[in-house]
XYZ file of C-alpha atoms in Angstrom:
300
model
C -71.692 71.711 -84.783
C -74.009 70.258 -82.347
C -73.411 66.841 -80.134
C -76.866 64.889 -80.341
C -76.570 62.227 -77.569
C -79.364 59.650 -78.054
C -79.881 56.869 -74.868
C -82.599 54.298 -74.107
C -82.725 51.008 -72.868
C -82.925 49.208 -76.480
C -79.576 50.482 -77.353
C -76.412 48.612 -76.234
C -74.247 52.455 -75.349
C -75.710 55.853 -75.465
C -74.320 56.715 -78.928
C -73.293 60.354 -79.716
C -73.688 62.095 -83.704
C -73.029 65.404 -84.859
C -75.479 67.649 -86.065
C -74.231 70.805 -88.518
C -76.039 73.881 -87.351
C -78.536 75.522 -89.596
C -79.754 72.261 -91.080
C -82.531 72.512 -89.824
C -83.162 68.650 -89.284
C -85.230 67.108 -87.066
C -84.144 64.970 -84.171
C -86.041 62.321 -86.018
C -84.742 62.735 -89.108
C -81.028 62.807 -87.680
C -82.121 59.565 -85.500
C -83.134 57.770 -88.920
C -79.935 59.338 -90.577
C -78.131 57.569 -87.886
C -79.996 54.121 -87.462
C -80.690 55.324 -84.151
C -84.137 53.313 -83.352
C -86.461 56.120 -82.302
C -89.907 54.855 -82.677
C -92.408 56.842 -85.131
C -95.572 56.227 -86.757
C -97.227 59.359 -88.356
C -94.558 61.666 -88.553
C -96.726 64.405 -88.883
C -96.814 65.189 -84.541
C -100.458 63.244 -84.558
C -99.559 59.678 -83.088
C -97.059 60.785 -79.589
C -95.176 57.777 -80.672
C -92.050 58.925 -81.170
C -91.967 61.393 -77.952
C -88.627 61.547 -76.261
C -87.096 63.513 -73.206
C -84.471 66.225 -73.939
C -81.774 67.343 -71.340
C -79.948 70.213 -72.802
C -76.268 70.408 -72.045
C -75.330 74.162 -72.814
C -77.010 75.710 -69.841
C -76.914 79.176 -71.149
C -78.392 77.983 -74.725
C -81.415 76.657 -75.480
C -82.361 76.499 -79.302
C -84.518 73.540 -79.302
C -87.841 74.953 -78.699
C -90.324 76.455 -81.507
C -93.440 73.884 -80.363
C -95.876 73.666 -83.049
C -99.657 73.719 -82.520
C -99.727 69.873 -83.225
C -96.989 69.088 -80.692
C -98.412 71.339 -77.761
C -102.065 69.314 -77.790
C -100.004 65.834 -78.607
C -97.965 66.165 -75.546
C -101.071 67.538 -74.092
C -103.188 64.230 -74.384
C -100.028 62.346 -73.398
C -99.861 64.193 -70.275
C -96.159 65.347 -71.063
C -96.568 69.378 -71.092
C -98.492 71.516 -68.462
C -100.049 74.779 -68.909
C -97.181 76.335 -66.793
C -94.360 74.749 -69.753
C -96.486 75.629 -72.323
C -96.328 79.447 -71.224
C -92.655 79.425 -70.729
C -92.090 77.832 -74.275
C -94.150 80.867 -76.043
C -93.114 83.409 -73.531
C -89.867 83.009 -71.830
C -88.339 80.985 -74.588
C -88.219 77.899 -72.045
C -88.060 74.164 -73.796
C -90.544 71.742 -72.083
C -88.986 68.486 -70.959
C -90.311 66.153 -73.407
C -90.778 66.891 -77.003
C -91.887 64.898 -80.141
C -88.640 63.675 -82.417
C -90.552 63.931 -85.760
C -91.532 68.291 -84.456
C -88.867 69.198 -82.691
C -85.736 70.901 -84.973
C -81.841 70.444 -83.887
C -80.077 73.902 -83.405
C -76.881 74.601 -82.666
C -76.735 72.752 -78.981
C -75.346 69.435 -77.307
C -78.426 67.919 -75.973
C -79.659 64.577 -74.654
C -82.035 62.806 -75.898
C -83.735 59.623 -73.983
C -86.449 57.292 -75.401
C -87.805 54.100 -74.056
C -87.629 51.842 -77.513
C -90.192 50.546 -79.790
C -93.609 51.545 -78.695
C -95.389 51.072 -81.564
C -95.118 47.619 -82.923
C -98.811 46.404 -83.498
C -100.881 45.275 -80.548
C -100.853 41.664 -80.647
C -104.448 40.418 -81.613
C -106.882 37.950 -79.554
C -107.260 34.305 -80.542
C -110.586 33.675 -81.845
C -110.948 30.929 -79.779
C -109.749 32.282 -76.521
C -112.082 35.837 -77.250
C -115.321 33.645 -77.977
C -114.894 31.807 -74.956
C -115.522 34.771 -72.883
C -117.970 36.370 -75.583
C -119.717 33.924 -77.635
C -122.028 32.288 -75.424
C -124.196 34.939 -74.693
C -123.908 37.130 -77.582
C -125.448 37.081 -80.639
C -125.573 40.283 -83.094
C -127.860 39.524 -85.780
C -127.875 43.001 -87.463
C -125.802 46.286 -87.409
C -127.946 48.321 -85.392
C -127.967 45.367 -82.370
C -124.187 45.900 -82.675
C -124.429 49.632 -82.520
C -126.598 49.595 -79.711
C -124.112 47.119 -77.817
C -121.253 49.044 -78.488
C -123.020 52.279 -77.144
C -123.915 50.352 -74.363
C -120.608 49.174 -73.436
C -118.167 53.310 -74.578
C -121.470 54.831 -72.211
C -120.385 52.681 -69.247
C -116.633 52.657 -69.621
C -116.928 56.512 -69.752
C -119.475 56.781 -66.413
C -117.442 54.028 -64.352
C -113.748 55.979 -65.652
C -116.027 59.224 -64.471
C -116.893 57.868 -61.095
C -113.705 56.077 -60.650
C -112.111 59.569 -60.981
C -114.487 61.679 -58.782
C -113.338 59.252 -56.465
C -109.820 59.639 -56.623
C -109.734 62.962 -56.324
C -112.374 62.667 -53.219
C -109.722 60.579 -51.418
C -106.927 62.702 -52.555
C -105.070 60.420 -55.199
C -105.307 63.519 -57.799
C -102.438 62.378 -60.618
C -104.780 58.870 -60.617
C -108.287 60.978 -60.634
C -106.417 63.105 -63.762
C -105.992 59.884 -65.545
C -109.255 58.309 -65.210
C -111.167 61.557 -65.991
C -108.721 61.711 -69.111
C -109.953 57.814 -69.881
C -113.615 58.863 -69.200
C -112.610 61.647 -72.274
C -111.440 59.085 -74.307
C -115.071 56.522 -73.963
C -117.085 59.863 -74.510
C -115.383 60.627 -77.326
C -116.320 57.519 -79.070
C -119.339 57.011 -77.442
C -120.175 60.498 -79.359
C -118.627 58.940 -82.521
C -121.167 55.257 -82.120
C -123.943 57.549 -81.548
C -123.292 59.843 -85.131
C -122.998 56.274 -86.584
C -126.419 55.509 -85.138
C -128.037 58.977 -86.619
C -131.410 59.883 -85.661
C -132.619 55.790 -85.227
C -134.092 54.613 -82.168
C -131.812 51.411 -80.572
C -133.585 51.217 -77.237
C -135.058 48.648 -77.696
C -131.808 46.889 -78.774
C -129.966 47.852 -75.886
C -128.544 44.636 -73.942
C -129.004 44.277 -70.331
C -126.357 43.181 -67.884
C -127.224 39.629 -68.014
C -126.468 39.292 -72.000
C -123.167 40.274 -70.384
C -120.205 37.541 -68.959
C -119.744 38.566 -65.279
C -122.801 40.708 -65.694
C -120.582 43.404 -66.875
C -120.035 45.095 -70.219
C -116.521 44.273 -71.625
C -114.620 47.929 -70.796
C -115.428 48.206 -67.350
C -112.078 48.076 -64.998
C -111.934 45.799 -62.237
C -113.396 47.035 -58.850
C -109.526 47.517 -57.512
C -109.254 50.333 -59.751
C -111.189 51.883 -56.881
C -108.515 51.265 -54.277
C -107.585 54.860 -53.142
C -104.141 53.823 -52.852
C -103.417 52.972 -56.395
C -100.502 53.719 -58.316
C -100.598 55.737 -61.587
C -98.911 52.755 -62.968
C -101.496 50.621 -61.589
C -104.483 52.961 -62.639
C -103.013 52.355 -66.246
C -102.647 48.505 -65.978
C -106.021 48.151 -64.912
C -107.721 50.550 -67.676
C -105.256 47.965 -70.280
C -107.150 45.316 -68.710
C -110.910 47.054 -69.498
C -109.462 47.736 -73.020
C -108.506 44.744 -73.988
C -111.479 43.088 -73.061
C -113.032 45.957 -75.028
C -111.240 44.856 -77.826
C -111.949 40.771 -77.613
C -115.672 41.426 -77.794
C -115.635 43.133 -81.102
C -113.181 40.986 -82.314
C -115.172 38.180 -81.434
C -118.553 39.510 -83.182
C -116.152 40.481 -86.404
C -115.135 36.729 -86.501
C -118.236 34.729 -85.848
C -121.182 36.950 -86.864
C -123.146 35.674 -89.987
C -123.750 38.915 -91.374
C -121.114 40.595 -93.222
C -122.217 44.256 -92.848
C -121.992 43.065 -89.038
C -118.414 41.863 -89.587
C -117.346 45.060 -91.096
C -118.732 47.360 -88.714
C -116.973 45.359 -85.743
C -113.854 45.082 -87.556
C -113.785 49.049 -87.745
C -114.137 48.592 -83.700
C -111.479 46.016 -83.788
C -109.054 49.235 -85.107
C -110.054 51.265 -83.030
C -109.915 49.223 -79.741
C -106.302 48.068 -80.992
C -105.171 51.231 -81.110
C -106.343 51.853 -77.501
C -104.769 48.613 -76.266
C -101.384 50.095 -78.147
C -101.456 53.859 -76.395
C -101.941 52.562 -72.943
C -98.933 49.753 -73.268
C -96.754 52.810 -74.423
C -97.633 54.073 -71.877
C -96.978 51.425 -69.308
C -94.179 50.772 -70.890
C -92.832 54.445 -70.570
C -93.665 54.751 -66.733
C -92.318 50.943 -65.507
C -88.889 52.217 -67.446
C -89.522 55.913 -65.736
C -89.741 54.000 -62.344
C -86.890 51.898 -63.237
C -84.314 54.128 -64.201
C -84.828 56.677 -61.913
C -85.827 54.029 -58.895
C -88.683 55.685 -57.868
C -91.492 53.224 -56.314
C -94.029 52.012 -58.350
């Protein structure tokens, strides 16, 4: 028998189950057995969202550690495994520190396991009203190509200025903060690359928008200038990319709402997904590091 202690801050007491050996049962599945409110999306090791931190308690046994392929590049993109953990797991036998509930198999153990709460309710959409303010004015997509070649427009940027904002992190020595950004600048490449197969082999240039189609003179995704601040906080470096993403996300919401055309509407509304789901990794994320800082009192 195994004593599966689950904490986090949604939960009133840490609450303690038993787990038979051999049944090869997932923490998530025991957590779900047990009403114990892990969050979880996919299942399937894909989303991250139902990552959790696990202390073991038997300091001479460690069963809780076959990583699949799917939780090694999750954990990966999440930032939550290093090359170094990743060689002790398939070498030395080593468990990483954080693992994914839905992957990661209970054996015959007393371990700890600590999760922040809910992480993946849905991010809460713009009002219309409060989006077009910002947007509307200027903006007017009369045909899917304009809106492809604005949205190229505005992943391009967001992936240079996350670039740049990066190279100059690292120049100045903030290197966890340069990591991030260059991992943002990844993410605006990627579906900057993704626009452009959308586009195929048509010419847009002429569509592209220039800065003063723009409110502020800026495309939506671009961070504020403090991002720049050498002294910035991984915690702030993340609340300040939320801020680019959201805006991000207002602009195509506002073109899926007020555009005449409807093949218009249901290209942005793809964008609207998309951006939402953005907006939803980097508040999990936020949300992970403020409770981090907070229950280990580390400064922010």
């Amino acid at each position: 028998m195994a004593n599966v202690t689950f904490s986090s801050p949604v939960m009133a007491r840490d609450v303690t189950v038993y787990a038979v050996a051999g049944d090869r049962g997932t923490i998530l599945s025991l957590a779900k057995a047990h009403k114990i409110p892990i969050p979880f999306d996919c299942q399937d090791g894909e989303c991250g969202s139902c990552m959790v931190e696990v202390t073991h308690l038997s300091p001479h046994t460690k069963y809780a550690i076959a990583l699949t392929e799917k939780e090694k590049e999750t954990l990966r993109q999440l930032g939550k495994i290093s090359p170094d953990e990743v060689r002790d797991a398939e070498v030395n036998d080593v468990p990483p520190r954080f693992r994914l509930a839905c992957q990661c198999f209970i054996r015959d153990e007393d371990i700890l396991i600590t999760f922040e709460g809910d992480q993946v309710r849905p991010a809460e959409k713009a009002h219309l009203t409060d989006a077009a303010q910002t947007f509307k004015g200027r903006l007017k997509i009369d045909s899917v190509d304009q809106f492809l070649a604005f949205a190229l427009s505005v992943e391009e940027e967001a992936a240079t200025h996350f670039e740049q904002l990066g190279n100059a992190m690292e120049e100045r020595g903030n290197h966890d903060v340069a990591r991030l950004f260059r991992q943002l600048s990844g993410y605006s490449r990627l579906h900057y690359e993704q626009t452009k197969e959308r586009v195929g082999t048509r010419d847009l240039s002429h569509l592209m928008p220039s800065k003063l189609m723009w409110p502020d003179y800026v495309t939506p995704e671009r961070t504020e200038l403090w991002a720049g601040d050498a002294s910035i906080t991984h915690l702030g470096a993340l609340k300040a990319a939320l801020q680019g993403e959201r805006r991000g996300y207002e602009f195509y919401f506002t073109v899926a709402g007020t555009t005449s055309d409807p093949d218009v509407a249901a290209m942005a509304k793809i964008f609207v997904k998309e951006e939402a789901e953005h907006v939803k990794i980097l508040e999990a994320w936020i949300t992970r590091e403020e409770w981090q800082l907070k229950t280990h009192d580390l400064p922010a």
